[in-house]
């Protein structure tokens, strides 16, 4: 009997890893973040044939001036991520090797701002995730969508261990995670899961101030002169891209049949599509402004932001109306 295919072997027998483009489920970096994309590779290796329900989360919104945030997504549908605490360099190396030996992979998290083999180095102060698929004692092989070309060929990099682990430790807050599935946790139907997520979204966005905070963010952008906005283009692009991903994921779920037909209603699906479009226009303006910094795009940016905000209002109003009368 042949031995089970390792995750590294599974990755290598497939076409080149490229998260920029949708996979067979319609999933890519437009609708999943770095952590979710790493977990998706583990799920597919383990035979998951319907991963989208595991990634669907409720909508919320948190802001602070020009900072736009949403809660870190959690795994659903019986899947869970078990995070180990951050450790010193020697302990971290031992933990990663132990996890890799036991699981065949190790999901790594670290502060990308302090890690020189990341494209986020000295740019974005965020917790980033990468998937370690091999550790031979002298080098590690990882999948990462922000890898520096000095170590990476596309999304796959081979990094000396005496570079990788000290860099993680110097960044602070680095650690390891494994993924588990409990089939009993996936017992609820997709219709039940949708209703729960929709109710939570309506509560968080309409009753707990999520839309009001989003309106405050739009007002904060609108209040700044173009010169000050230019200095914040990178951060705005990063935050808005992350914020819109969940909208794109819901759109993918609705369009691919993952969300049951009985739950689809033009009162929310139409505004969802419009919100996705408007956030895409916002991203387009930000990227164009970065490439043409001498020009002024502030009014166009705020115009699309206002339209995105209105589409968001209609989205959650539509979800609320859909849920009226449901148990």
PDB file of C-alpha atoms in Angstrom:
ATOM      1  CA  UNK A   1       0.000   0.000   0.000  1.00  0.00           C
ATOM      2  CA  UNK A   2       1.366   3.418  -0.932  1.00  0.00           C
ATOM      3  CA  UNK A   3       1.797   6.034   1.768  1.00  0.00           C
ATOM      4  CA  UNK A   4      -0.735   8.889   1.952  1.00  0.00           C
ATOM      5  CA  UNK A   5       0.210  11.920  -0.106  1.00  0.00           C
ATOM      6  CA  UNK A   6       1.831  14.642   1.998  1.00  0.00           C
ATOM      7  CA  UNK A   7       0.582  18.209   1.794  1.00  0.00           C
ATOM      8  CA  UNK A   8       3.830  19.178   0.063  1.00  0.00           C
ATOM      9  CA  UNK A   9       3.333  16.366  -2.442  1.00  0.00           C
ATOM     10  CA  UNK A  10      -0.287  17.377  -2.972  1.00  0.00           C
ATOM     11  CA  UNK A  11       0.745  20.983  -3.620  1.00  0.00           C
ATOM     12  CA  UNK A  12       3.473  19.990  -6.048  1.00  0.00           C
ATOM     13  CA  UNK A  13       1.329  17.657  -8.125  1.00  0.00           C
ATOM     14  CA  UNK A  14      -1.167  20.443  -8.806  1.00  0.00           C
ATOM     15  CA  UNK A  15      -0.759  23.400 -11.167  1.00  0.00           C
ATOM     16  CA  UNK A  16       1.292  26.260  -9.772  1.00  0.00           C
ATOM     17  CA  UNK A  17      -0.187  27.843  -6.642  1.00  0.00           C
ATOM     18  CA  UNK A  18      -1.604  31.234  -7.560  1.00  0.00           C
ATOM     19  CA  UNK A  19      -4.221  32.662  -5.220  1.00  0.00           C
ATOM     20  CA  UNK A  20      -4.879  35.629  -7.520  1.00  0.00           C
ATOM     21  CA  UNK A  21      -7.269  33.517  -9.589  1.00  0.00           C
ATOM     22  CA  UNK A  22     -10.415  31.636  -8.497  1.00  0.00           C
ATOM     23  CA  UNK A  23     -10.039  27.910  -7.860  1.00  0.00           C
ATOM     24  CA  UNK A  24     -12.679  25.270  -8.609  1.00  0.00           C
ATOM     25  CA  UNK A  25     -14.816  26.685  -5.777  1.00  0.00           C
ATOM     26  CA  UNK A  26     -14.480  30.306  -6.881  1.00  0.00           C
ATOM     27  CA  UNK A  27     -12.114  31.096  -3.997  1.00  0.00           C
ATOM     28  CA  UNK A  28      -9.058  33.350  -4.293  1.00  0.00           C
ATOM     29  CA  UNK A  29      -7.447  36.379  -2.669  1.00  0.00           C
ATOM     30  CA  UNK A  30     -10.407  38.534  -3.698  1.00  0.00           C
ATOM     31  CA  UNK A  31     -12.689  36.760  -1.222  1.00  0.00           C
ATOM     32  CA  UNK A  32     -10.372  35.067   1.309  1.00  0.00           C
ATOM     33  CA  UNK A  33      -7.540  36.468   3.426  1.00  0.00           C
ATOM     34  CA  UNK A  34      -4.075  34.939   3.836  1.00  0.00           C
ATOM     35  CA  UNK A  35      -5.071  32.788   6.827  1.00  0.00           C
ATOM     36  CA  UNK A  36      -8.148  31.448   5.079  1.00  0.00           C
ATOM     37  CA  UNK A  37      -6.233  30.709   1.881  1.00  0.00           C
ATOM     38  CA  UNK A  38      -3.659  28.690   3.824  1.00  0.00           C
ATOM     39  CA  UNK A  39      -6.446  26.794   5.583  1.00  0.00           C
ATOM     40  CA  UNK A  40      -8.151  26.215   2.231  1.00  0.00           C
ATOM     41  CA  UNK A  41      -5.054  24.353   1.020  1.00  0.00           C
ATOM     42  CA  UNK A  42      -5.217  22.128   4.112  1.00  0.00           C
ATOM     43  CA  UNK A  43      -8.941  21.526   3.629  1.00  0.00           C
ATOM     44  CA  UNK A  44      -8.549  20.513  -0.005  1.00  0.00           C
ATOM     45  CA  UNK A  45      -5.646  18.207   0.889  1.00  0.00           C
ATOM     46  CA  UNK A  46      -7.912  16.575   3.485  1.00  0.00           C
ATOM     47  CA  UNK A  47     -10.679  16.057   0.938  1.00  0.00           C
ATOM     48  CA  UNK A  48     -13.126  18.887   1.693  1.00  0.00           C
ATOM     49  CA  UNK A  49     -15.442  19.306  -1.296  1.00  0.00           C
ATOM     50  CA  UNK A  50     -17.548  22.247  -0.095  1.00  0.00           C
ATOM     51  CA  UNK A  51     -15.249  24.695   1.717  1.00  0.00           C
ATOM     52  CA  UNK A  52     -17.211  27.940   1.323  1.00  0.00           C
ATOM     53  CA  UNK A  53     -19.558  27.361   4.325  1.00  0.00           C
ATOM     54  CA  UNK A  54     -16.496  27.055   6.562  1.00  0.00           C
ATOM     55  CA  UNK A  55     -15.432  30.604   5.692  1.00  0.00           C
ATOM     56  CA  UNK A  56     -18.750  32.478   5.700  1.00  0.00           C
ATOM     57  CA  UNK A  57     -18.961  34.929   8.597  1.00  0.00           C
ATOM     58  CA  UNK A  58     -21.386  37.612   9.713  1.00  0.00           C
ATOM     59  CA  UNK A  59     -20.762  41.235   8.739  1.00  0.00           C
ATOM     60  CA  UNK A  60     -19.556  43.859  11.203  1.00  0.00           C
ATOM     61  CA  UNK A  61     -17.564  47.101  11.046  1.00  0.00           C
ATOM     62  CA  UNK A  62     -15.072  48.843  13.322  1.00  0.00           C
ATOM     63  CA  UNK A  63     -13.348  52.110  12.509  1.00  0.00           C
ATOM     64  CA  UNK A  64     -10.897  54.600  13.972  1.00  0.00           C
ATOM     65  CA  UNK A  65     -10.533  57.671  11.796  1.00  0.00           C
ATOM     66  CA  UNK A  66      -9.140  56.432   8.487  1.00  0.00           C
ATOM     67  CA  UNK A  67      -8.715  52.870   9.783  1.00  0.00           C
ATOM     68  CA  UNK A  68     -11.415  50.470   8.554  1.00  0.00           C
ATOM     69  CA  UNK A  69     -11.659  47.063  10.190  1.00  0.00           C
ATOM     70  CA  UNK A  70     -13.870  44.029  10.583  1.00  0.00           C
ATOM     71  CA  UNK A  71     -13.568  41.199  13.073  1.00  0.00           C
ATOM     72  CA  UNK A  72     -11.092  38.428  12.379  1.00  0.00           C
ATOM     73  CA  UNK A  73     -13.093  35.659  10.704  1.00  0.00           C
ATOM     74  CA  UNK A  74     -13.653  32.378  12.504  1.00  0.00           C
ATOM     75  CA  UNK A  75     -14.045  28.969  10.924  1.00  0.00           C
ATOM     76  CA  UNK A  76     -17.565  27.561  10.676  1.00  0.00           C
ATOM     77  CA  UNK A  77     -19.310  24.332   9.746  1.00  0.00           C
ATOM     78  CA  UNK A  78     -17.357  22.073  12.086  1.00  0.00           C
ATOM     79  CA  UNK A  79     -13.893  23.428  11.253  1.00  0.00           C
ATOM     80  CA  UNK A  80     -11.740  25.082  13.895  1.00  0.00           C
ATOM     81  CA  UNK A  81      -8.223  26.488  14.200  1.00  0.00           C
ATOM     82  CA  UNK A  82      -6.214  25.739  17.340  1.00  0.00           C
ATOM     83  CA  UNK A  83      -3.615  28.408  17.981  1.00  0.00           C
ATOM     84  CA  UNK A  84      -0.506  27.772  20.063  1.00  0.00           C
ATOM     85  CA  UNK A  85       0.990  30.700  22.001  1.00  0.00           C
ATOM     86  CA  UNK A  86       4.038  32.631  20.829  1.00  0.00           C
ATOM     87  CA  UNK A  87       7.368  31.283  22.083  1.00  0.00           C
ATOM     88  CA  UNK A  88      11.091  32.047  22.123  1.00  0.00           C
ATOM     89  CA  UNK A  89      13.220  31.168  19.084  1.00  0.00           C
ATOM     90  CA  UNK A  90      14.365  27.722  20.245  1.00  0.00           C
ATOM     91  CA  UNK A  91      10.938  26.826  21.603  1.00  0.00           C
ATOM     92  CA  UNK A  92       9.220  28.075  18.463  1.00  0.00           C
ATOM     93  CA  UNK A  93      11.519  26.004  16.269  1.00  0.00           C
ATOM     94  CA  UNK A  94      10.767  22.924  18.382  1.00  0.00           C
ATOM     95  CA  UNK A  95       7.019  23.609  18.296  1.00  0.00           C
ATOM     96  CA  UNK A  96       6.969  24.061  14.525  1.00  0.00           C
ATOM     97  CA  UNK A  97       8.963  20.870  13.979  1.00  0.00           C
ATOM     98  CA  UNK A  98       6.674  18.958  16.363  1.00  0.00           C
ATOM     99  CA  UNK A  99       3.535  20.245  14.658  1.00  0.00           C
ATOM    100  CA  UNK A 100       4.967  19.523  11.217  1.00  0.00           C
ATOM    101  CA  UNK A 101       5.956  15.979  12.207  1.00  0.00           C
ATOM    102  CA  UNK A 102       2.493  15.306  13.637  1.00  0.00           C
ATOM    103  CA  UNK A 103       0.309  17.091  11.091  1.00  0.00           C
ATOM    104  CA  UNK A 104       2.327  17.261   7.878  1.00  0.00           C
ATOM    105  CA  UNK A 105       2.140  21.073   7.913  1.00  0.00           C
ATOM    106  CA  UNK A 106       2.308  24.020  10.287  1.00  0.00           C
ATOM    107  CA  UNK A 107       0.248  27.180   9.922  1.00  0.00           C
ATOM    108  CA  UNK A 108       2.491  30.082  10.993  1.00  0.00           C
ATOM    109  CA  UNK A 109       1.447  33.552  12.144  1.00  0.00           C
ATOM    110  CA  UNK A 110       3.735  36.538  12.668  1.00  0.00           C
ATOM    111  CA  UNK A 111       3.931  40.328  12.600  1.00  0.00           C
ATOM    112  CA  UNK A 112       4.730  40.977   8.943  1.00  0.00           C
ATOM    113  CA  UNK A 113       6.030  44.497   9.613  1.00  0.00           C
ATOM    114  CA  UNK A 114       9.170  43.033  11.214  1.00  0.00           C
ATOM    115  CA  UNK A 115       9.829  40.055   8.917  1.00  0.00           C
ATOM    116  CA  UNK A 116      12.305  40.771   6.083  1.00  0.00           C
ATOM    117  CA  UNK A 117      11.202  37.873   3.850  1.00  0.00           C
ATOM    118  CA  UNK A 118       7.709  39.417   3.589  1.00  0.00           C
ATOM    119  CA  UNK A 119       6.631  42.098   1.107  1.00  0.00           C
ATOM    120  CA  UNK A 120       4.824  43.709   4.071  1.00  0.00           C
ATOM    121  CA  UNK A 121       8.184  44.383   5.763  1.00  0.00           C
ATOM    122  CA  UNK A 122       8.174  47.954   7.144  1.00  0.00           C
ATOM    123  CA  UNK A 123       4.881  48.614   5.307  1.00  0.00           C
ATOM    124  CA  UNK A 124       1.938  46.994   7.096  1.00  0.00           C
ATOM    125  CA  UNK A 125       1.796  46.372  10.844  1.00  0.00           C
ATOM    126  CA  UNK A 126      -0.481  43.322  10.674  1.00  0.00           C
ATOM    127  CA  UNK A 127      -0.524  39.700  11.766  1.00  0.00           C
ATOM    128  CA  UNK A 128       0.181  37.670   8.640  1.00  0.00           C
ATOM    129  CA  UNK A 129      -0.154  33.940   7.993  1.00  0.00           C
ATOM    130  CA  UNK A 130       1.896  31.488   5.948  1.00  0.00           C
ATOM    131  CA  UNK A 131       1.698  27.724   5.491  1.00  0.00           C
ATOM    132  CA  UNK A 132       4.811  25.666   6.207  1.00  0.00           C
ATOM    133  CA  UNK A 133       4.699  22.474   4.151  1.00  0.00           C
ATOM    134  CA  UNK A 134       8.246  21.142   4.663  1.00  0.00           C
ATOM    135  CA  UNK A 135      10.947  21.354   7.326  1.00  0.00           C
ATOM    136  CA  UNK A 136      14.094  19.360   6.548  1.00  0.00           C
ATOM    137  CA  UNK A 137      16.106  20.726   9.461  1.00  0.00           C
ATOM    138  CA  UNK A 138      18.122  23.241   7.440  1.00  0.00           C
ATOM    139  CA  UNK A 139      15.407  24.869   5.318  1.00  0.00           C
ATOM    140  CA  UNK A 140      11.669  25.355   5.500  1.00  0.00           C
ATOM    141  CA  UNK A 141       9.317  25.469   2.520  1.00  0.00           C
ATOM    142  CA  UNK A 142       6.349  27.773   2.924  1.00  0.00           C
ATOM    143  CA  UNK A 143       3.393  29.042   0.910  1.00  0.00           C
ATOM    144  CA  UNK A 144       2.944  32.793   1.308  1.00  0.00           C
ATOM    145  CA  UNK A 145       1.278  35.410  -0.882  1.00  0.00           C
ATOM    146  CA  UNK A 146       3.663  38.148   0.274  1.00  0.00           C
ATOM    147  CA  UNK A 147       7.002  36.373  -0.067  1.00  0.00           C
ATOM    148  CA  UNK A 148      10.097  38.338  -1.026  1.00  0.00           C
ATOM    149  CA  UNK A 149      11.501  37.234  -4.424  1.00  0.00           C
ATOM    150  CA  UNK A 150      14.887  36.715  -2.782  1.00  0.00           C
ATOM    151  CA  UNK A 151      13.429  33.550  -1.231  1.00  0.00           C
ATOM    152  CA  UNK A 152      10.232  32.914  -3.199  1.00  0.00           C
ATOM    153  CA  UNK A 153       9.321  31.700  -6.646  1.00  0.00           C
ATOM    154  CA  UNK A 154       5.764  32.940  -6.844  1.00  0.00           C
ATOM    155  CA  UNK A 155       3.885  31.776  -3.769  1.00  0.00           C
ATOM    156  CA  UNK A 156       6.331  29.061  -2.686  1.00  0.00           C
ATOM    157  CA  UNK A 157       9.564  29.865  -0.893  1.00  0.00           C
ATOM    158  CA  UNK A 158      12.490  27.898   0.518  1.00  0.00           C
ATOM    159  CA  UNK A 159      14.050  29.771   3.419  1.00  0.00           C
ATOM    160  CA  UNK A 160      17.092  28.777   5.513  1.00  0.00           C
ATOM    161  CA  UNK A 161      16.005  27.806   9.008  1.00  0.00           C
ATOM    162  CA  UNK A 162      18.610  30.111  10.545  1.00  0.00           C
ATOM    163  CA  UNK A 163      16.919  32.998   8.695  1.00  0.00           C
ATOM    164  CA  UNK A 164      13.299  31.938   9.117  1.00  0.00           C
ATOM    165  CA  UNK A 165      13.065  31.282  12.846  1.00  0.00           C
ATOM    166  CA  UNK A 166      15.151  34.229  14.125  1.00  0.00           C
ATOM    167  CA  UNK A 167      13.109  36.532  11.881  1.00  0.00           C
ATOM    168  CA  UNK A 168       9.861  35.210  13.338  1.00  0.00           C
ATOM    169  CA  UNK A 169      11.152  35.633  16.859  1.00  0.00           C
ATOM    170  CA  UNK A 170      12.441  39.169  16.300  1.00  0.00           C
ATOM    171  CA  UNK A 171       9.010  40.094  14.938  1.00  0.00           C
ATOM    172  CA  UNK A 172       7.372  39.142  18.216  1.00  0.00           C
ATOM    173  CA  UNK A 173       4.016  37.451  18.607  1.00  0.00           C
ATOM    174  CA  UNK A 174       4.844  34.584  16.251  1.00  0.00           C
ATOM    175  CA  UNK A 175       3.302  31.181  16.737  1.00  0.00           C
ATOM    176  CA  UNK A 176       1.753  28.072  15.227  1.00  0.00           C
ATOM    177  CA  UNK A 177      -1.752  26.823  14.463  1.00  0.00           C
ATOM    178  CA  UNK A 178      -3.366  23.552  13.429  1.00  0.00           C
ATOM    179  CA  UNK A 179      -6.752  22.911  11.835  1.00  0.00           C
ATOM    180  CA  UNK A 180      -9.332  20.406  13.035  1.00  0.00           C
ATOM    181  CA  UNK A 181     -12.724  19.276  11.806  1.00  0.00           C
ATOM    182  CA  UNK A 182     -15.559  17.948  13.961  1.00  0.00           C
ATOM    183  CA  UNK A 183     -18.178  16.419  11.674  1.00  0.00           C
ATOM    184  CA  UNK A 184     -20.807  16.845  14.385  1.00  0.00           C
ATOM    185  CA  UNK A 185     -20.319  20.609  14.135  1.00  0.00           C
ATOM    186  CA  UNK A 186     -21.343  20.539  10.487  1.00  0.00           C
ATOM    187  CA  UNK A 187     -24.778  19.062  11.201  1.00  0.00           C
ATOM    188  CA  UNK A 188     -26.745  22.304  10.670  1.00  0.00           C
ATOM    189  CA  UNK A 189     -28.128  22.854   7.187  1.00  0.00           C
ATOM    190  CA  UNK A 190     -26.850  25.699   5.039  1.00  0.00           C
ATOM    191  CA  UNK A 191     -30.284  27.316   5.348  1.00  0.00           C
ATOM    192  CA  UNK A 192     -29.930  27.360   9.140  1.00  0.00           C
ATOM    193  CA  UNK A 193     -26.361  28.664   8.908  1.00  0.00           C
ATOM    194  CA  UNK A 194     -27.434  31.422   6.516  1.00  0.00           C
ATOM    195  CA  UNK A 195     -30.259  32.547   8.808  1.00  0.00           C
ATOM    196  CA  UNK A 196     -27.886  32.693  11.782  1.00  0.00           C
ATOM    197  CA  UNK A 197     -25.270  34.698   9.897  1.00  0.00           C
ATOM    198  CA  UNK A 198     -27.896  37.028   8.418  1.00  0.00           C
ATOM    199  CA  UNK A 199     -29.436  37.738  11.844  1.00  0.00           C
ATOM    200  CA  UNK A 200     -26.036  38.416  13.375  1.00  0.00           C
ATOM    201  CA  UNK A 201     -25.134  40.697  10.467  1.00  0.00           C
ATOM    202  CA  UNK A 202     -28.347  42.707  10.828  1.00  0.00           C
ATOM    203  CA  UNK A 203     -27.780  42.997  14.565  1.00  0.00           C
ATOM    204  CA  UNK A 204     -24.167  44.124  14.230  1.00  0.00           C
ATOM    205  CA  UNK A 205     -24.610  46.483  11.300  1.00  0.00           C
ATOM    206  CA  UNK A 206     -28.041  47.996  11.998  1.00  0.00           C
ATOM    207  CA  UNK A 207     -28.497  47.797  15.768  1.00  0.00           C
ATOM    208  CA  UNK A 208     -24.962  47.845  17.119  1.00  0.00           C
ATOM    209  CA  UNK A 209     -23.708  50.738  15.014  1.00  0.00           C
ATOM    210  CA  UNK A 210     -21.755  49.034  12.256  1.00  0.00           C
ATOM    211  CA  UNK A 211     -23.300  51.121   9.495  1.00  0.00           C
ATOM    212  CA  UNK A 212     -22.932  54.276  11.570  1.00  0.00           C
ATOM    213  CA  UNK A 213     -19.225  53.560  11.997  1.00  0.00           C
ATOM    214  CA  UNK A 214     -18.884  52.931   8.272  1.00  0.00           C
ATOM    215  CA  UNK A 215     -20.600  56.269   7.619  1.00  0.00           C
ATOM    216  CA  UNK A 216     -18.114  57.885  10.005  1.00  0.00           C
ATOM    217  CA  UNK A 217     -15.236  56.373   8.046  1.00  0.00           C
ATOM    218  CA  UNK A 218     -16.626  57.771   4.779  1.00  0.00           C
ATOM    219  CA  UNK A 219     -17.039  61.177   6.424  1.00  0.00           C
ATOM    220  CA  UNK A 220     -13.445  61.056   7.718  1.00  0.00           C
ATOM    221  CA  UNK A 221     -12.141  60.385   4.202  1.00  0.00           C
ATOM    222  CA  UNK A 222     -14.336  63.113   2.740  1.00  0.00           C
ATOM    223  CA  UNK A 223     -13.123  65.663   5.296  1.00  0.00           C
ATOM    224  CA  UNK A 224      -9.442  65.318   4.385  1.00  0.00           C
ATOM    225  CA  UNK A 225      -7.791  67.398   1.658  1.00  0.00           C
ATOM    226  CA  UNK A 226      -6.208  65.488  -1.203  1.00  0.00           C
ATOM    227  CA  UNK A 227      -2.667  66.089   0.048  1.00  0.00           C
ATOM    228  CA  UNK A 228      -3.441  64.260   3.294  1.00  0.00           C
ATOM    229  CA  UNK A 229      -5.311  61.482   1.518  1.00  0.00           C
ATOM    230  CA  UNK A 230      -2.294  60.856  -0.730  1.00  0.00           C
ATOM    231  CA  UNK A 231      -0.234  60.015   2.337  1.00  0.00           C
ATOM    232  CA  UNK A 232      -2.811  57.376   3.362  1.00  0.00           C
ATOM    233  CA  UNK A 233      -3.400  55.633   0.031  1.00  0.00           C
ATOM    234  CA  UNK A 234      -1.480  52.460   0.930  1.00  0.00           C
ATOM    235  CA  UNK A 235      -3.343  52.027   4.209  1.00  0.00           C
ATOM    236  CA  UNK A 236      -6.718  52.784   2.640  1.00  0.00           C
ATOM    237  CA  UNK A 237      -6.092  50.281  -0.135  1.00  0.00           C
ATOM    238  CA  UNK A 238      -5.022  47.604   2.344  1.00  0.00           C
ATOM    239  CA  UNK A 239      -7.963  48.145   4.715  1.00  0.00           C
ATOM    240  CA  UNK A 240     -10.664  48.435   2.069  1.00  0.00           C
ATOM    241  CA  UNK A 241      -9.420  45.361   0.215  1.00  0.00           C
ATOM    242  CA  UNK A 242      -9.630  43.366   3.454  1.00  0.00           C
ATOM    243  CA  UNK A 243     -13.031  44.837   4.350  1.00  0.00           C
ATOM    244  CA  UNK A 244     -14.626  44.017   1.004  1.00  0.00           C
ATOM    245  CA  UNK A 245     -13.440  40.387   0.913  1.00  0.00           C
ATOM    246  CA  UNK A 246     -16.348  39.137   3.007  1.00  0.00           C
ATOM    247  CA  UNK A 247     -18.785  40.850   0.637  1.00  0.00           C
ATOM    248  CA  UNK A 248     -17.127  39.090  -2.288  1.00  0.00           C
ATOM    249  CA  UNK A 249     -17.305  35.766  -0.429  1.00  0.00           C
ATOM    250  CA  UNK A 250     -21.044  36.137   0.162  1.00  0.00           C
ATOM    251  CA  UNK A 251     -21.444  37.043  -3.507  1.00  0.00           C
ATOM    252  CA  UNK A 252     -19.509  33.904  -4.487  1.00  0.00           C
ATOM    253  CA  UNK A 253     -21.624  31.774  -2.134  1.00  0.00           C
ATOM    254  CA  UNK A 254     -24.842  33.183  -3.581  1.00  0.00           C
ATOM    255  CA  UNK A 255     -23.729  32.804  -7.186  1.00  0.00           C
ATOM    256  CA  UNK A 256     -22.383  29.258  -6.833  1.00  0.00           C
ATOM    257  CA  UNK A 257     -25.452  27.750  -5.176  1.00  0.00           C
ATOM    258  CA  UNK A 258     -23.879  27.354  -1.734  1.00  0.00           C
ATOM    259  CA  UNK A 259     -26.571  29.614  -0.272  1.00  0.00           C
ATOM    260  CA  UNK A 260     -29.896  27.810  -0.902  1.00  0.00           C
ATOM    261  CA  UNK A 261     -32.341  29.290  -3.399  1.00  0.00           C
ATOM    262  CA  UNK A 262     -34.950  29.735  -0.671  1.00  0.00           C
ATOM    263  CA  UNK A 263     -32.586  32.248   0.981  1.00  0.00           C
ATOM    264  CA  UNK A 264     -31.856  34.210  -2.180  1.00  0.00           C
ATOM    265  CA  UNK A 265     -33.892  37.382  -2.466  1.00  0.00           C
ATOM    266  CA  UNK A 266     -33.256  40.368  -4.712  1.00  0.00           C
ATOM    267  CA  UNK A 267     -33.816  42.670  -1.734  1.00  0.00           C
ATOM    268  CA  UNK A 268     -30.364  41.707  -0.476  1.00  0.00           C
ATOM    269  CA  UNK A 269     -28.598  40.001  -3.392  1.00  0.00           C
ATOM    270  CA  UNK A 270     -28.983  43.066  -5.624  1.00  0.00           C
ATOM    271  CA  UNK A 271     -27.524  45.461  -3.031  1.00  0.00           C
ATOM    272  CA  UNK A 272     -24.751  42.945  -2.276  1.00  0.00           C
ATOM    273  CA  UNK A 273     -23.709  42.941  -5.928  1.00  0.00           C
ATOM    274  CA  UNK A 274     -23.890  46.729  -6.002  1.00  0.00           C
ATOM    275  CA  UNK A 275     -21.803  47.001  -2.817  1.00  0.00           C
ATOM    276  CA  UNK A 276     -19.163  44.696  -4.327  1.00  0.00           C
ATOM    277  CA  UNK A 277     -19.116  46.806  -7.471  1.00  0.00           C
ATOM    278  CA  UNK A 278     -18.789  50.083  -5.589  1.00  0.00           C
ATOM    279  CA  UNK A 279     -15.989  48.768  -3.366  1.00  0.00           C
ATOM    280  CA  UNK A 280     -14.220  47.610  -6.543  1.00  0.00           C
ATOM    281  CA  UNK A 281     -14.564  51.112  -7.987  1.00  0.00           C
ATOM    282  CA  UNK A 282     -13.089  52.502  -4.769  1.00  0.00           C
ATOM    283  CA  UNK A 283     -10.128  50.133  -5.107  1.00  0.00           C
ATOM    284  CA  UNK A 284      -9.683  51.153  -8.726  1.00  0.00           C
ATOM    285  CA  UNK A 285      -9.523  54.837  -7.800  1.00  0.00           C
ATOM    286  CA  UNK A 286      -7.003  54.161  -5.034  1.00  0.00           C
ATOM    287  CA  UNK A 287      -4.724  52.202  -7.362  1.00  0.00           C
ATOM    288  CA  UNK A 288      -5.035  54.804 -10.106  1.00  0.00           C
ATOM    289  CA  UNK A 289      -4.233  57.592  -7.646  1.00  0.00           C
ATOM    290  CA  UNK A 290      -1.151  55.726  -6.454  1.00  0.00           C
ATOM    291  CA  UNK A 291       0.060  55.442 -10.047  1.00  0.00           C
ATOM    292  CA  UNK A 292      -0.746  59.114 -10.761  1.00  0.00           C
ATOM    293  CA  UNK A 293       0.020  60.881  -7.462  1.00  0.00           C
ATOM    294  CA  UNK A 294       0.228  64.290  -9.105  1.00  0.00           C
ATOM    295  CA  UNK A 295      -3.493  64.170  -9.904  1.00  0.00           C
ATOM    296  CA  UNK A 296      -6.461  64.708  -7.582  1.00  0.00           C
ATOM    297  CA  UNK A 297      -8.945  61.888  -7.169  1.00  0.00           C
ATOM    298  CA  UNK A 298     -10.423  62.793  -3.789  1.00  0.00           C
ATOM    299  CA  UNK A 299     -13.890  63.718  -5.028  1.00  0.00           C
ATOM    300  CA  UNK A 300     -14.142  60.585  -7.170  1.00  0.00           C
ATOM    301  CA  UNK A 301     -13.006  58.454  -4.233  1.00  0.00           C
ATOM    302  CA  UNK A 302     -15.566  59.885  -1.835  1.00  0.00           C
ATOM    303  CA  UNK A 303     -18.291  59.626  -4.471  1.00  0.00           C
ATOM    304  CA  UNK A 304     -17.758  55.878  -4.792  1.00  0.00           C
ATOM    305  CA  UNK A 305     -17.491  55.536  -1.015  1.00  0.00           C
ATOM    306  CA  UNK A 306     -20.876  57.199  -0.559  1.00  0.00           C
ATOM    307  CA  UNK A 307     -22.394  54.868  -3.141  1.00  0.00           C
ATOM    308  CA  UNK A 308     -20.827  51.867  -1.395  1.00  0.00           C
ATOM    309  CA  UNK A 309     -22.285  53.059   1.907  1.00  0.00           C
ATOM    310  CA  UNK A 310     -25.758  53.361   0.378  1.00  0.00           C
ATOM    311  CA  UNK A 311     -25.499  49.865  -1.101  1.00  0.00           C
ATOM    312  CA  UNK A 312     -24.473  48.562   2.324  1.00  0.00           C
ATOM    313  CA  UNK A 313     -27.548  50.186   3.898  1.00  0.00           C
ATOM    314  CA  UNK A 314     -29.775  48.536   1.310  1.00  0.00           C
ATOM    315  CA  UNK A 315     -28.024  45.187   1.831  1.00  0.00           C
ATOM    316  CA  UNK A 316     -28.757  45.027   5.542  1.00  0.00           C
ATOM    317  CA  UNK A 317     -32.233  46.483   5.158  1.00  0.00           C
ATOM    318  CA  UNK A 318     -32.891  43.717   2.633  1.00  0.00           C
ATOM    319  CA  UNK A 319     -31.571  41.017   4.958  1.00  0.00           C
ATOM    320  CA  UNK A 320     -33.725  42.392   7.769  1.00  0.00           C
ATOM    321  CA  UNK A 321     -36.851  42.289   5.610  1.00  0.00           C
ATOM    322  CA  UNK A 322     -36.040  38.751   4.480  1.00  0.00           C
ATOM    323  CA  UNK A 323     -35.779  37.613   8.099  1.00  0.00           C
ATOM    324  CA  UNK A 324     -39.039  39.219   9.208  1.00  0.00           C
ATOM    325  CA  UNK A 325     -41.479  36.557  10.255  1.00  0.00           C
ATOM    326  CA  UNK A 326     -38.852  33.793  10.317  1.00  0.00           C
ATOM    327  CA  UNK A 327     -38.486  31.858  13.581  1.00  0.00           C
TER     328      UNK A 327
END
